[in-house]
PDB file of C-alpha atoms in Angstrom:
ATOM      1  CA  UNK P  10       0.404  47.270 -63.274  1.00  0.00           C
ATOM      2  CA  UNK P  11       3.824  48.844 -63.508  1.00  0.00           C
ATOM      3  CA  UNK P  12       5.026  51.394 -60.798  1.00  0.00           C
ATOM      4  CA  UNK P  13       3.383  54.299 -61.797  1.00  0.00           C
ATOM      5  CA  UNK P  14       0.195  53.065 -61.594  1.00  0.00           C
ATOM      6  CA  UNK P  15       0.902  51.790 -57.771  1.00  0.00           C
ATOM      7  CA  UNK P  16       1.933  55.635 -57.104  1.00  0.00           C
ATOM      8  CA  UNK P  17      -1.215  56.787 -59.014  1.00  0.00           C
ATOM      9  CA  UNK P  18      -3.350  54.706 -56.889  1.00  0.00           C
ATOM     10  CA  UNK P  19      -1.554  55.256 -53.714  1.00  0.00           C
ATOM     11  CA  UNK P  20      -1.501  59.181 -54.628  1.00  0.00           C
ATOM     12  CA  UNK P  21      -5.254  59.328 -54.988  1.00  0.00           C
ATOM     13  CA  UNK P  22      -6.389  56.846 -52.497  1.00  0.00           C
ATOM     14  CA  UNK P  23      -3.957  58.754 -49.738  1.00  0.00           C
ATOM     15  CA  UNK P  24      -6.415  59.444 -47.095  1.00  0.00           C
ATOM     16  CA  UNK P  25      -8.074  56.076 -47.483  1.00  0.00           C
ATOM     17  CA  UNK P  26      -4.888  54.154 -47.203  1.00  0.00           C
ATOM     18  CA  UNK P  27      -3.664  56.907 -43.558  1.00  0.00           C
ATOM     19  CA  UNK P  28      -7.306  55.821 -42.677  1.00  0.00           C
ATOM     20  CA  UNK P  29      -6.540  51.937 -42.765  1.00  0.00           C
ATOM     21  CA  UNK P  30      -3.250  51.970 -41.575  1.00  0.00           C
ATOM     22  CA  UNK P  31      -4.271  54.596 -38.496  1.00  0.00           C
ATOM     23  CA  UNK P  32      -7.167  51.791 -37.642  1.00  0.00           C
ATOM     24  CA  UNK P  33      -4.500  48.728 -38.114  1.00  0.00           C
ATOM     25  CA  UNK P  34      -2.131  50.470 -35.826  1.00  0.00           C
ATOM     26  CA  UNK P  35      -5.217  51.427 -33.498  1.00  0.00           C
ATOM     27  CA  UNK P  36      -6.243  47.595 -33.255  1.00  0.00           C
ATOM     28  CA  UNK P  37      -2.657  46.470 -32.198  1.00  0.00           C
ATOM     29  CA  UNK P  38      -2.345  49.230 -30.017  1.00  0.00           C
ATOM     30  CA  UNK P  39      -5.553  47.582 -28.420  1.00  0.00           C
ATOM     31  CA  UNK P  40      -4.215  44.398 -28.742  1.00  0.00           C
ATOM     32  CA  UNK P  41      -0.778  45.189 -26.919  1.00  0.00           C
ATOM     33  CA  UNK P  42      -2.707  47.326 -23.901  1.00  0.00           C
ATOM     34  CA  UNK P  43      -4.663  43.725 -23.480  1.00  0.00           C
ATOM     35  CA  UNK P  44      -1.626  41.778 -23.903  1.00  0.00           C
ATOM     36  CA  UNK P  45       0.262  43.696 -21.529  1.00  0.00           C
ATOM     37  CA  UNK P  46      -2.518  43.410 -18.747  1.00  0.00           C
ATOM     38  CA  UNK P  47      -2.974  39.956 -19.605  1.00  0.00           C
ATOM     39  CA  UNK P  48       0.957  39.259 -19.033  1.00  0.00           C
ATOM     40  CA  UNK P  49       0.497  41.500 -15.720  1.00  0.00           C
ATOM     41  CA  UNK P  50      -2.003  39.265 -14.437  1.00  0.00           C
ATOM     42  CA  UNK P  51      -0.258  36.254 -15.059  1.00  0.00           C
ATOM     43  CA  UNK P  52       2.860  37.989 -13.523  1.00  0.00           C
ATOM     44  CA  UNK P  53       0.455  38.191 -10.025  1.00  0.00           C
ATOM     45  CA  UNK P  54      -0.464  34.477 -10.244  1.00  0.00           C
ATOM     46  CA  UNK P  55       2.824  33.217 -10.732  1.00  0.00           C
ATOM     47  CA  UNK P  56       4.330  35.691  -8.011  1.00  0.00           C
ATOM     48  CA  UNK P  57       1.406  33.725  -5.641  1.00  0.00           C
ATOM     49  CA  UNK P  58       2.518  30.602  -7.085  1.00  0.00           C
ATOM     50  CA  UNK P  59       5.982  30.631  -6.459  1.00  0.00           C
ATOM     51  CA  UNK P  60       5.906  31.944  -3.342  1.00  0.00           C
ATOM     52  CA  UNK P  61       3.445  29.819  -1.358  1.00  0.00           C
ATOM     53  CA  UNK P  62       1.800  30.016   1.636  1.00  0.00           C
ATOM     54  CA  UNK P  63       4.307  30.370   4.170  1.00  0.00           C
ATOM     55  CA  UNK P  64       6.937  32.386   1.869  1.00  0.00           C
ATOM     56  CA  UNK P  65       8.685  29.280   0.433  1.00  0.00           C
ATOM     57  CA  UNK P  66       8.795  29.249  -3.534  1.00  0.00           C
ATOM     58  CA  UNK P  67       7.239  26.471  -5.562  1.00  0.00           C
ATOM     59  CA  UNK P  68      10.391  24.561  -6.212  1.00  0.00           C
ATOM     60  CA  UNK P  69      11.004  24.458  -2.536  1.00  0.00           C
ATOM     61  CA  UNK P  70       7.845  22.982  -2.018  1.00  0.00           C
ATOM     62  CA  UNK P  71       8.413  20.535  -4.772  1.00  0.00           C
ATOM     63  CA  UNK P  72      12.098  19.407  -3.279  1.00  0.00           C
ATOM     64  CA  UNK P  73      10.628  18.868   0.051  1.00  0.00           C
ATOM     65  CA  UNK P  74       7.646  16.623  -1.229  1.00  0.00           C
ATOM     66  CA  UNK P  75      10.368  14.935  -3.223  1.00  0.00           C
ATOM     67  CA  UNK P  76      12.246  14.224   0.236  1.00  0.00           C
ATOM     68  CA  UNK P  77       9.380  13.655   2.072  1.00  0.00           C
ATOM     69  CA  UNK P  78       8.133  10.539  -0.876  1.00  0.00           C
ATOM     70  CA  UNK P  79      11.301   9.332  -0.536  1.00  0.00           C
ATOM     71  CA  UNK P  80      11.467   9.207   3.202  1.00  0.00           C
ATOM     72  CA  UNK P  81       8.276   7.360   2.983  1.00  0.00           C
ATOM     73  CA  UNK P  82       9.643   5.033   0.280  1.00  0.00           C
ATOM     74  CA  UNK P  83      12.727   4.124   2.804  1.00  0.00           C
ATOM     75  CA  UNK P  84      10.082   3.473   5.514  1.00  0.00           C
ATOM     76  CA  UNK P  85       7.934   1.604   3.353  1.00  0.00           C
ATOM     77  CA  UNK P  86      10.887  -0.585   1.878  1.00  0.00           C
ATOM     78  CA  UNK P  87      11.869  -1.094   6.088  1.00  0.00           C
ATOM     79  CA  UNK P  88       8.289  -2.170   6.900  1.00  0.00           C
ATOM     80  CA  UNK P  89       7.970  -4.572   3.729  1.00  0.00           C
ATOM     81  CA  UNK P  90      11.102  -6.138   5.336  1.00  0.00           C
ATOM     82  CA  UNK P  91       9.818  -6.558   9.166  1.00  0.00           C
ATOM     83  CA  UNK P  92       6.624  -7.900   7.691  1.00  0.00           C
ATOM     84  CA  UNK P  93       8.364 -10.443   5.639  1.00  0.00           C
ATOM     85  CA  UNK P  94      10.304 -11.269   8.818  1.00  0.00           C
ATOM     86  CA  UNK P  95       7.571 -11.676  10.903  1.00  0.00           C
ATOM     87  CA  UNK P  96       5.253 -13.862   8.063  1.00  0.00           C
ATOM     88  CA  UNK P  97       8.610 -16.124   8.135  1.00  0.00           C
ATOM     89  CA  UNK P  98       8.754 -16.461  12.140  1.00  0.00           C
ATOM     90  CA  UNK P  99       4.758 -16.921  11.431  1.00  0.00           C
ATOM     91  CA  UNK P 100       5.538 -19.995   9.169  1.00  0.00           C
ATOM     92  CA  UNK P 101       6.871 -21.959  12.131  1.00  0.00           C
ATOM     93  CA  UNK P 102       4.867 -20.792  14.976  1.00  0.00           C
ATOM     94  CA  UNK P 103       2.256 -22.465  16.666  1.00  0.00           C
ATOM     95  CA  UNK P 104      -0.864 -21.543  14.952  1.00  0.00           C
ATOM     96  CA  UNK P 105      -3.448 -24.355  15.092  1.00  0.00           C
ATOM     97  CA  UNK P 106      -4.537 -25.695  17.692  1.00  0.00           C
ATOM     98  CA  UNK P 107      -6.964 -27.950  18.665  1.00  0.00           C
ATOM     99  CA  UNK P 108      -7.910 -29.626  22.109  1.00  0.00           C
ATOM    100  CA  UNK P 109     -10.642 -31.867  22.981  1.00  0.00           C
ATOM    101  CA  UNK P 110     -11.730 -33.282  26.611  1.00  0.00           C
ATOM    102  CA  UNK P 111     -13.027 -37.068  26.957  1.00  0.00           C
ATOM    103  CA  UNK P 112     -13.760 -39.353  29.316  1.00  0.00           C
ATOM    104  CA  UNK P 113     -10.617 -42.397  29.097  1.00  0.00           C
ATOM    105  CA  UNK P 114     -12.433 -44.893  31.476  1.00  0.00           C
ATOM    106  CA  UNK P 115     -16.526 -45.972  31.353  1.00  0.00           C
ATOM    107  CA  UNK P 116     -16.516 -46.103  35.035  1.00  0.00           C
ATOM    108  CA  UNK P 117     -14.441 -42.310  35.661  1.00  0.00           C
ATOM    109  CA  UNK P 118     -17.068 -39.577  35.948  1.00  0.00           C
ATOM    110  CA  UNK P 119     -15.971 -36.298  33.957  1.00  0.00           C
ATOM    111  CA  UNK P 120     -14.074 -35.449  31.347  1.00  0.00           C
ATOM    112  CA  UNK P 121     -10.611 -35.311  32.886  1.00  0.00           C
ATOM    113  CA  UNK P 122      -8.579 -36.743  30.032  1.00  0.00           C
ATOM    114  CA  UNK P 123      -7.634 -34.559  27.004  1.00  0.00           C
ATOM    115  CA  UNK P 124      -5.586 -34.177  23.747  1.00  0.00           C
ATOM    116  CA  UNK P 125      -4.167 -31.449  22.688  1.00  0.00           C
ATOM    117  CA  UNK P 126      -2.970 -30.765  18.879  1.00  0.00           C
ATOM    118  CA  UNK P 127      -0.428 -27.777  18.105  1.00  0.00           C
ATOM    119  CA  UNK P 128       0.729 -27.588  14.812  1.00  0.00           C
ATOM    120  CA  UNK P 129       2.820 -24.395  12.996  1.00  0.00           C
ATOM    121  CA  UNK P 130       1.229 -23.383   8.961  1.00  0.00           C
ATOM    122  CA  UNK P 131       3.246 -26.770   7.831  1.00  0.00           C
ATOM    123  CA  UNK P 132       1.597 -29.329   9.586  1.00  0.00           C
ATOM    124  CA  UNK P 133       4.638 -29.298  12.012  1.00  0.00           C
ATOM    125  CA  UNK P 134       4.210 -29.868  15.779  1.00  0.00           C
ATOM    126  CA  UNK P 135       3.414 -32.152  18.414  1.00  0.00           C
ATOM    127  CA  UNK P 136       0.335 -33.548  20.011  1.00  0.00           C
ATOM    128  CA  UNK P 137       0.155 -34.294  23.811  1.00  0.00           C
ATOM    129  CA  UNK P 138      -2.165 -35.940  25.987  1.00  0.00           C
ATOM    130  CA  UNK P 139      -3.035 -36.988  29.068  1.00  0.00           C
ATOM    131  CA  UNK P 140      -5.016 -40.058  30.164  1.00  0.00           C
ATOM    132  CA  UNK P 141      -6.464 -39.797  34.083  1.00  0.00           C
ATOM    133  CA  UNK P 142      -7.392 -42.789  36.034  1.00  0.00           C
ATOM    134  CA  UNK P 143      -8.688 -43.965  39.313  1.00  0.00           C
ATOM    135  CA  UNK P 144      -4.713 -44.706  40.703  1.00  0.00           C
ATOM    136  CA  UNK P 145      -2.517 -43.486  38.523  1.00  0.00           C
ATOM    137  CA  UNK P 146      -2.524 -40.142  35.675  1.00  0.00           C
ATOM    138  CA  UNK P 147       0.304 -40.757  31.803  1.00  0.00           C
ATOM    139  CA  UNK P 148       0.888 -37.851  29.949  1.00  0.00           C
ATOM    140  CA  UNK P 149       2.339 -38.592  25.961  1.00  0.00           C
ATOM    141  CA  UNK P 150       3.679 -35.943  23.831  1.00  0.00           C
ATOM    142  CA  UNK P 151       3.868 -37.263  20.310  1.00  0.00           C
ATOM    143  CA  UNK P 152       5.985 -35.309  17.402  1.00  0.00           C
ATOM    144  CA  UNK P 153       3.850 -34.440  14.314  1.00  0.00           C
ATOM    145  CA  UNK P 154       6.040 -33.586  11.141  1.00  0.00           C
ATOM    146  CA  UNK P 155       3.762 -32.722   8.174  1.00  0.00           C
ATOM    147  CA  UNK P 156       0.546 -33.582   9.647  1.00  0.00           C
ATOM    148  CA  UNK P 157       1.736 -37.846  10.360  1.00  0.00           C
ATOM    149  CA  UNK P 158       3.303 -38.973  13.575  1.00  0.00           C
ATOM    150  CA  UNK P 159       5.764 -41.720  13.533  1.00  0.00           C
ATOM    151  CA  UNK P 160       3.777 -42.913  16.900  1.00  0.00           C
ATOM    152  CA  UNK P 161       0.601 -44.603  17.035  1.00  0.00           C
ATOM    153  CA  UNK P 162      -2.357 -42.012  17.986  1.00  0.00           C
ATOM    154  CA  UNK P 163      -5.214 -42.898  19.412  1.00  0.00           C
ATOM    155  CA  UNK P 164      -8.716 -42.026  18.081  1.00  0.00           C
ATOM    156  CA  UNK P 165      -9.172 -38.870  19.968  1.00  0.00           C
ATOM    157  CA  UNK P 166      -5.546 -37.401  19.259  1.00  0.00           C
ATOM    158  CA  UNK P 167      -6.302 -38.039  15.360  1.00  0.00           C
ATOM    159  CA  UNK P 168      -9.313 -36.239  15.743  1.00  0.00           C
ATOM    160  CA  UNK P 169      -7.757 -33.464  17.183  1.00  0.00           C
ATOM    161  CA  UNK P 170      -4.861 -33.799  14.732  1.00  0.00           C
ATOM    162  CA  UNK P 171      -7.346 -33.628  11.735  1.00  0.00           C
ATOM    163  CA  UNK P 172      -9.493 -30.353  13.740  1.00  0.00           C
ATOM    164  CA  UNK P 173      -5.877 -29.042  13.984  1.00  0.00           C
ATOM    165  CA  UNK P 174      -4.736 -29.453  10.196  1.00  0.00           C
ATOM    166  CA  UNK P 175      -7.889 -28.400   9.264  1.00  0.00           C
ATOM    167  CA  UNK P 176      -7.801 -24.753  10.729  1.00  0.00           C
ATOM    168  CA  UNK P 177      -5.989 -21.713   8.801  1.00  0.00           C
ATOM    169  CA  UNK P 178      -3.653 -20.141  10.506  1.00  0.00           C
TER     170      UNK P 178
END
């Protein structure tokens, strides 16, 4: 088809052609009137959006969540710190303990003599006991470095010793 025959057709097809092109322009007016209320209504929810409830915009809101995660952070990073202090002053403290009651004599009534184990999480400590007789009462306090002693212990200060070492603290 050359150029005269576009003008022919276009010449006798005139009214079909205003037709289509006045529908075409009718659908995008359409389209724009939807567009535009749709972009209205998006307008509204960002407005809402942005200002928040008590007036303050979104990226106020943002920076003070920002601030507040960070002043929990610095709070967090200070109480990691104390605890690591305190499991360290834990380490050496006195945490098992054991103590038992026995009778040091067969002819003493009661239980007046005891041993006592104290150790820290390392087997560190001391045990101390006291023997009661009929004229006279010894105490012995015994140092305990990783569960031995460098003294002799009698039976019931190993025992406690052992119920001692054998408790978490």
């Amino acid at each position: 088809m050359d150029i005269r025959g576009i003008v022919k057709f276009m010449t006798d097809n005139a009214p079909f052609i205003l037709l289509a092109i006045g529908i075409i322009v009718f659908v995008l007016l359409v389209m724009v009137i939807n567009l535009t209320l749709e972009l209205s209504k998006m307008r509204a929810r960002y407005k809402k959006i942005m200002t928040g409830v008590e007036g303050t915009n979104l990226e106020q809101m943002l920076l003070k969540q920002v601030d507040d995660t960070r002043r929990v952070e610095d709070e967090n990073r200070k109480l990691q710190d104390e605890n690591r202090r305190i499991d360290e002053l834990l380490q050496t403290a006195l945490t098992r303990i054991s103590v038992m009651r026995f009778c040091a004599f067969e002819d003493m009534g009661s239980d007046l003599s005891y041993a006592v184990a104290m150790l820290d999480s390392h087997n560190n400590g001391l045990v101390f006991s006291s023997i009661f007789g009929r004229e006279d009462s010894r105490s012995y306090v015994k140092p305990i470095d990783d569960g031995r002693s460098s003294y002799t212990l009698t039976k019931e200060e190993e025992k406690v010793l052992k119920e001692a070492m054998a408790k978490r603290p």
